[in-house]
Amino acid sequence: MTKSVGPVCNYAAMIVEEKIERGEELIKEGRQLPPTLRALARLMWNYWWSWSEDPSIFRDLDPGMWEECGHNPRQLLRQVSPFRLWQLATDPGYVARVQKLAESFDRYMSGAESGASRRLKKFGWEHPVAYFCAEYGLHDSLPIYSGGLGILAGDHLKSASDLGLPLIAVGLFYRYGYFRQRIRSDGWQEEYYGELRPDLLPFQPVLDETGAAVTIEVAIRGRLVRARVHRVMVGRVQLLLLDSNLEENDPTDRWITGHLYGGDRETRIVQEMLLGIGGVRLLRKLGIEPAVYHLNEGHSAFLTLELARELVAQGMSFAEAAARVRQMCVFTTHTPIAAGNDEFDPSLVERCFGEIYWRELGLTREEFLGLGRVHPEDTSAPFGMTPLAIKMSRAANGVSRKHGEVTRALWRELWPEKRIEEVPIGYVTNGVHAPTWVAPFIRSIYERRVGRRWTEAIRHPKRWARGVERIADEELWEAHLLLKERLIAFIRERLRRAWTERGEAPSRVELVHKLLDPRALTIGFARRVAGYKRWGLLLTDPERLLRLVSDAERPVQFVFAGKAHPQDLEAKLALQRVAQWQADSRVMFRAVFLEDYDQEIARQFVQGVDVWLNVPRPPLEASGTSGQKAAMNGALNLSVLDGWWIEGYDGTNGWAIGDPHVMQASAEDDLRHAEALYRLLETEVVPLYYERDSAGIPRRWAWMMKRAIATLAPRFNSDRMVSEYAEKIYAAARAPVA
């Protein structure tokens, strides 16, 4: 019998807490933390510190070591020197910070039900929300994410914790994470991987009541695959990560959780089997009976088959079981094109599952494969995860209003009897976690003008707007300039290291100190490198762009970052073109590409740029969240009207590129959008930025900054998003009947 997992502790966690309280948490070679710093060991085990009121508490132990450790507090505490520890252990100011943060953490973790949980009495820890996703972007020290989906999932968990919504997340631990990026001198992307060590991460093993590690088993490719479980605390929410890297597994199966989105189609399907089927078996083993299962993207759709298999084993027919499963499952799709949804060859599905599984469901081979097809009778069609998820879920939604429309059109054939407007696919527009993404310097302004409880005020638009109105132009502008100076210093240091490691000549490395000008209009463009993101749109007319960049009186400069999938040659070529352009001697001091895009780069960019540029080919941007992060810091969005920006733009809080009524994915549209982009920069954005009063303040620009903060932050934060899921989607699901 395995002990049930509660909101803040299970058997394993209690062991850890007891060790910390008795001072038995060893940091390095048997030594302990000084008594005045011992609370750091307790804070280390929960990622709450990363969005707390003092997120630099670990960095300030040793900034240099912090960088070497990849911002990993557990590794830092093992490697920081004893002298440095005792220096800070006898520093009254630092000790007070540690004590204050520890007290804040204790209040947070023991807090009464709040927000969503008060309104949703059915969601207690007896029947929580079970959230499944293939990737999670919690922090840059845990790189098991590739982009927007993972960052969104991480923000979802953080807001669920802040709101007091009982939620348990399930995912996979990828031993080598997502690829790291290195840009050659010719601009070509190279990939490499670094190994993640559980013993150096804030992972706790999930143990049963005898103290033995909990494992689960799934039959995959005719072999029994076993997985252990790593437990990660995200405030009051726990994330359970399955890991197949066990000695008792076949060597091939140990690599199931080797790389995120690495390998071939077979690797992908077996990962999704472990996530979906293994995740359900894990929850059962822990005694957790969720009220609702949230499939965040189709990667976890196999969990619906496992739920049905359990019910069939209890005597139900598959039809009866499927009806029951649909009442417990909800599905969110993040993909606006059919090609972006996971599909597998029927023979691959058959080989990985084996006939025993569909027999246990009471299905024939073709009935089983038909679950993943829009038209079940079409035996030539591949097995799709999105059709399976939609068919087996009570509710399905896109991630913006426009994406909901696109998704209804994309999957309307699943409901041939309905008109397109009747297709039962809704939307919940994405949002971002404000405490994670707002710069501490801007945060301090919000605390002064909105109030110390600004993270609650942001959920109430009128209250938030009144507070933002109290922000003086001068204080906002001065804070922004300091953050831009920090961004440029950050970029110069990252490039200095990269160029040195690449073997560039010392004379070239010295040039980093001349790159970028803190006084120049700075535009950020950072996102995954993919065709529809149109990385080359800005370069449509290089000479026109050069005039903007080289203007002596009103220069424009660009900062870029992003990764191309290792197997996407077209995306790599697009990235190379941008990298080579910015290396041109005529523009190199006004444009930089920063390699190995991660959460730290994203944070620096959204907190420091003047303008956030986004030029997807509509209607292919499902939502987008990077512009939301930038807006919370006062940056102005310059974006095509697609995804979230259709809902956010009001004509006063940023700029819209192109005609909002033209929503076509065409080459001709690319040219129209390029022309509109150049025209906006030349006639509106640049003139407004350089328009200053006698005090040197760009009053109209500052007004737009405040307008963006006031109108966008309340609507596009993840607290609003999670509340919508809880009240409109989760609440209608039915808890399992014993």
Coordinates of C-alpha atoms in Angstrom, one line a residue, residues 72-363:
N72 CA 20.9 25.3 -9.7
P73 CA 20.6 26.0 -5.9
R74 CA 21.2 22.4 -4.9
Q75 CA 24.5 22.2 -6.8
L76 CA 25.5 25.6 -5.6
L77 CA 25.1 24.7 -1.9
R78 CA 27.3 21.7 -2.5
Q79 CA 30.1 23.6 -4.2
V80 CA 30.2 27.1 -2.6
S81 CA 33.2 27.5 -0.4
P82 CA 32.9 27.2 3.4
F83 CA 34.5 30.6 3.8
R84 CA 31.9 32.2 1.6
L85 CA 29.1 30.5 3.6
W86 CA 30.5 31.7 6.9
Q87 CA 30.9 35.2 5.5
L88 CA 27.2 35.4 4.8
A89 CA 26.3 33.5 7.9
T90 CA 27.7 36.4 9.9
D91 CA 26.3 39.1 7.6
P92 CA 23.2 40.4 9.4
G93 CA 21.7 41.7 6.2
Y94 CA 21.9 38.4 4.4
V95 CA 20.8 36.4 7.4
A96 CA 17.7 38.6 7.8
R97 CA 16.9 38.0 4.1
V98 CA 17.1 34.3 4.6
Q99 CA 14.9 34.4 7.7
K100 CA 12.4 36.6 6.0
L101 CA 12.1 34.5 2.9
A102 CA 11.8 31.3 5.0
E103 CA 9.0 32.8 7.0
S104 CA 7.3 33.9 3.8
F105 CA 7.7 30.4 2.4
D106 CA 6.1 28.8 5.5
R107 CA 3.2 31.2 5.3
Y108 CA 2.7 30.4 1.7
M109 CA 2.9 26.6 2.1
S110 CA 0.5 26.6 5.1
G111 CA -1.9 29.1 3.6
A112 CA -5.6 28.5 3.8
E113 CA -7.6 27.7 0.7
S114 CA -7.8 30.6 -1.6
G115 CA -9.1 31.8 -4.9
A116 CA -10.1 29.0 -7.1
S117 CA -10.2 26.3 -4.4
R118 CA -12.8 28.2 -2.4
R119 CA -15.0 28.4 -5.5
L120 CA -14.4 24.8 -6.5
K121 CA -15.2 22.7 -3.4
K122 CA -15.1 19.5 -5.5
F123 CA -11.4 19.9 -6.1
G124 CA -9.8 18.9 -2.8
W125 CA -6.6 16.8 -2.5
E126 CA -8.8 13.7 -2.4
H127 CA -9.8 14.4 -6.0
P128 CA -7.3 16.9 -7.5
V129 CA -6.7 17.9 -11.1
A130 CA -4.2 15.7 -12.9
Y131 CA -2.2 17.7 -15.4
F132 CA -0.3 15.9 -18.1
C133 CA 2.3 17.5 -20.4
A134 CA 5.4 16.3 -22.2
E135 CA 7.5 19.2 -21.2
Y136 CA 7.7 21.7 -18.3
G137 CA 9.6 25.0 -18.2
L138 CA 9.9 25.7 -14.5
H139 CA 13.3 27.2 -14.4
D140 CA 16.5 27.3 -16.5
S141 CA 18.2 24.9 -14.0
L142 CA 15.8 22.2 -15.2
P143 CA 15.9 22.2 -19.0
I144 CA 13.2 19.7 -19.8
Y145 CA 11.3 22.0 -22.1
S146 CA 11.8 23.2 -25.7
G147 CA 9.7 26.3 -26.0
G148 CA 6.3 27.8 -25.5
L149 CA 4.4 24.7 -24.5
G150 CA 6.7 23.9 -21.7
I151 CA 6.9 27.5 -20.4
L152 CA 3.1 27.6 -20.5
A153 CA 2.9 24.4 -18.5
G154 CA 5.4 25.7 -15.9
D155 CA 3.4 28.9 -15.5
H156 CA 0.2 26.9 -15.2
L157 CA 1.6 24.9 -12.3
K158 CA 2.8 28.1 -10.6
S159 CA -0.5 29.8 -10.8
A160 CA -2.3 26.7 -9.7
S161 CA -0.1 26.8 -6.6
D162 CA -0.7 30.6 -6.0
L163 CA -4.5 30.2 -6.4
G164 CA -4.6 27.1 -4.1
L165 CA -6.0 24.9 -6.8
P166 CA -5.3 21.2 -5.9
L167 CA -3.3 20.0 -8.9
I168 CA -0.8 17.2 -9.5
A169 CA 1.3 17.3 -12.6
V170 CA 2.8 14.3 -14.5
G171 CA 5.6 14.4 -17.0
L172 CA 8.9 12.7 -18.1
F173 CA 12.4 13.4 -16.9
Y174 CA 14.7 13.6 -19.9
R175 CA 18.2 12.7 -18.9
Y176 CA 19.7 14.9 -21.6
G177 CA 16.9 17.4 -21.8
Y178 CA 16.5 19.5 -24.9
F179 CA 19.5 20.2 -27.2
R180 CA 21.9 23.0 -26.4
Q181 CA 22.7 25.4 -29.3
R182 CA 26.1 26.6 -30.6
I183 CA 26.4 29.0 -33.6
R184 CA 29.4 28.5 -35.8
S185 CA 31.2 31.5 -37.2
D186 CA 29.4 31.0 -40.5
G187 CA 26.0 31.3 -38.7
W188 CA 25.1 27.5 -38.8
Q189 CA 23.5 26.0 -35.8
E190 CA 25.2 23.0 -34.1
E191 CA 23.6 20.9 -31.4
Y192 CA 25.0 19.3 -28.3
Y193 CA 23.6 17.8 -25.1
G194 CA 24.4 18.0 -21.4
E195 CA 23.5 15.3 -18.9
L196 CA 21.1 16.2 -16.1
R197 CA 21.9 14.5 -12.8
P198 CA 19.0 13.9 -10.5
D199 CA 21.3 13.9 -7.5
L200 CA 22.2 17.5 -8.3
L201 CA 18.6 18.7 -8.8
P202 CA 15.9 19.5 -6.2
F203 CA 14.4 16.0 -6.8
Q204 CA 12.9 13.8 -4.1
P205 CA 12.3 10.1 -4.7
V206 CA 8.7 9.0 -4.2
L207 CA 8.8 6.2 -1.6
D208 CA 6.2 3.8 -0.4
E209 CA 5.4 3.2 3.3
T210 CA 8.3 0.8 3.6
G211 CA 10.7 3.4 2.3
A212 CA 11.2 1.6 -1.1
A213 CA 11.2 3.7 -4.2
V214 CA 7.9 3.7 -6.1
T215 CA 8.2 2.3 -9.7
I216 CA 5.6 1.6 -12.4
E217 CA 5.6 -0.8 -15.3
V218 CA 4.3 -0.5 -18.9
A219 CA 4.6 -3.1 -21.6
I220 CA 6.2 -1.4 -24.6
R221 CA 7.5 -3.2 -27.8
G222 CA 6.9 -6.6 -26.2
R223 CA 9.0 -5.8 -23.1
L224 CA 8.1 -4.7 -19.6
V225 CA 9.5 -1.2 -19.1
R226 CA 10.0 0.0 -15.5
A227 CA 10.2 3.7 -14.5
R228 CA 11.1 5.4 -11.3
V229 CA 9.6 8.7 -10.1
H230 CA 11.2 12.0 -9.3
R231 CA 9.1 14.5 -7.3
V232 CA 9.6 18.2 -7.9
M233 CA 7.8 20.8 -5.7
V234 CA 6.4 23.9 -7.4
G235 CA 5.0 25.8 -4.5
R236 CA 2.0 23.8 -3.3
V237 CA 1.9 21.8 -6.5
Q238 CA 3.9 18.7 -7.1
L239 CA 5.3 17.5 -10.4
L240 CA 5.9 13.8 -10.8
L241 CA 8.5 12.9 -13.5
L242 CA 8.8 9.4 -14.8
D243 CA 12.4 8.1 -15.6
S244 CA 13.1 4.9 -17.5
N245 CA 16.9 5.1 -17.0
L246 CA 17.0 2.0 -14.7
E247 CA 19.6 -0.8 -14.9
E248 CA 16.9 -3.5 -14.9
N249 CA 15.5 -2.1 -18.2
D250 CA 16.7 -3.2 -21.7
P251 CA 19.4 -0.8 -22.8
T252 CA 17.1 0.5 -25.6
D253 CA 14.3 1.2 -23.1
R254 CA 16.6 3.2 -20.8
W255 CA 16.8 5.7 -23.6
I256 CA 13.0 6.2 -23.7
T257 CA 13.5 9.2 -21.4
G258 CA 16.8 10.2 -22.9
H259 CA 16.0 13.3 -25.0
L260 CA 13.1 15.6 -25.3
Y261 CA 11.8 15.5 -28.8
G262 CA 14.8 13.6 -29.9
G263 CA 15.1 10.4 -32.0
D264 CA 12.6 9.0 -34.5
R265 CA 8.9 8.4 -34.6
E266 CA 9.3 5.2 -32.6
T267 CA 11.0 7.1 -29.8
R268 CA 8.2 9.6 -29.8
I269 CA 5.4 7.0 -29.5
V270 CA 7.1 5.0 -26.7
Q271 CA 7.7 8.3 -24.8
E272 CA 4.0 9.1 -25.1
M273 CA 3.0 5.6 -24.0
L274 CA 5.1 6.0 -20.9
L275 CA 3.7 9.4 -20.2
G276 CA 0.0 8.5 -20.7
I277 CA -0.2 4.9 -19.6
G278 CA 2.6 5.1 -17.1
G279 CA 1.2 8.3 -15.6
V280 CA -2.2 6.8 -14.9
R281 CA -0.6 3.8 -13.3
L282 CA 1.6 6.0 -11.2
L283 CA -1.4 8.0 -9.8
R284 CA -3.2 4.7 -9.1
K285 CA -0.1 3.4 -7.2
L286 CA 0.0 6.6 -5.1
G287 CA -3.7 6.3 -4.3
I288 CA -4.6 9.4 -6.2
E289 CA -8.1 9.5 -7.8
P290 CA -8.3 12.7 -9.9
A291 CA -11.5 14.5 -10.5
V292 CA -10.3 15.5 -13.9
Y293 CA -7.4 14.7 -16.2
H294 CA -6.1 17.7 -18.2
L295 CA -4.3 16.6 -21.4
N296 CA -2.1 19.6 -22.3
E297 CA -1.5 18.8 -25.9
G298 CA -2.0 15.4 -27.5
H299 CA 1.3 13.8 -26.3
S300 CA -0.5 12.3 -23.3
A301 CA -3.6 11.1 -25.1
F302 CA -2.9 7.4 -24.4
L303 CA -3.9 8.0 -20.8
T304 CA -7.5 7.9 -22.0
L305 CA -7.0 4.4 -23.2
E306 CA -5.5 3.3 -19.9
L307 CA -8.5 4.8 -18.0
A308 CA -10.8 2.9 -20.4
R309 CA -8.8 -0.3 -20.0
E310 CA -9.3 -0.1 -16.2
L311 CA -13.0 0.2 -16.6
V312 CA -13.3 -2.6 -19.1
A313 CA -11.4 -4.8 -16.6
Q314 CA -14.2 -4.0 -14.1
G315 CA -16.8 -5.4 -16.5
M316 CA -17.8 -2.4 -18.7
S317 CA -18.0 -2.6 -22.5
F318 CA -15.6 -0.3 -24.3
A319 CA -18.4 2.0 -25.3
E320 CA -19.5 2.4 -21.6
A321 CA -15.9 2.9 -20.5
A322 CA -15.2 5.5 -23.2
A323 CA -18.3 7.4 -22.1
R324 CA -17.1 7.4 -18.5
V325 CA -13.6 8.4 -19.5
R326 CA -14.9 11.4 -21.5
Q327 CA -16.5 12.8 -18.4
M328 CA -13.1 12.8 -16.7
C329 CA -10.9 14.2 -19.4
V330 CA -10.3 17.6 -21.0
F331 CA -8.0 18.4 -23.8
T332 CA -6.0 21.5 -24.8
T333 CA -4.5 21.7 -28.3
H334 CA -1.7 24.2 -29.0
T335 CA -1.3 23.4 -32.7
P336 CA -3.1 25.3 -35.5
I337 CA -2.1 23.0 -38.4
A338 CA -2.8 19.3 -39.0
A339 CA 0.9 18.6 -39.8
G340 CA 1.9 19.8 -36.3
N341 CA -0.1 17.1 -34.6
D342 CA 1.6 13.8 -33.7
E343 CA 0.7 11.0 -36.1
F344 CA 2.0 7.4 -36.3
D345 CA 2.1 4.7 -38.9
P346 CA -0.4 2.0 -37.9
S347 CA 2.3 -0.7 -38.1
L348 CA 4.3 1.3 -35.6
V349 CA 1.4 1.6 -33.2
E350 CA 0.7 -2.1 -33.5
R351 CA 4.4 -3.0 -32.9
C352 CA 4.7 -0.8 -29.8
F353 CA 1.4 -1.7 -28.1
G354 CA 1.0 -5.3 -29.1
E355 CA -2.4 -7.0 -29.6
I356 CA -2.8 -7.8 -25.9
Y357 CA -3.6 -4.1 -25.1
W358 CA -6.4 -3.7 -27.6
R359 CA -7.8 -7.1 -26.6
E360 CA -7.9 -5.8 -23.0
L361 CA -10.0 -2.9 -24.3
G362 CA -12.4 -5.3 -25.9
L363 CA -11.5 -4.0 -29.4

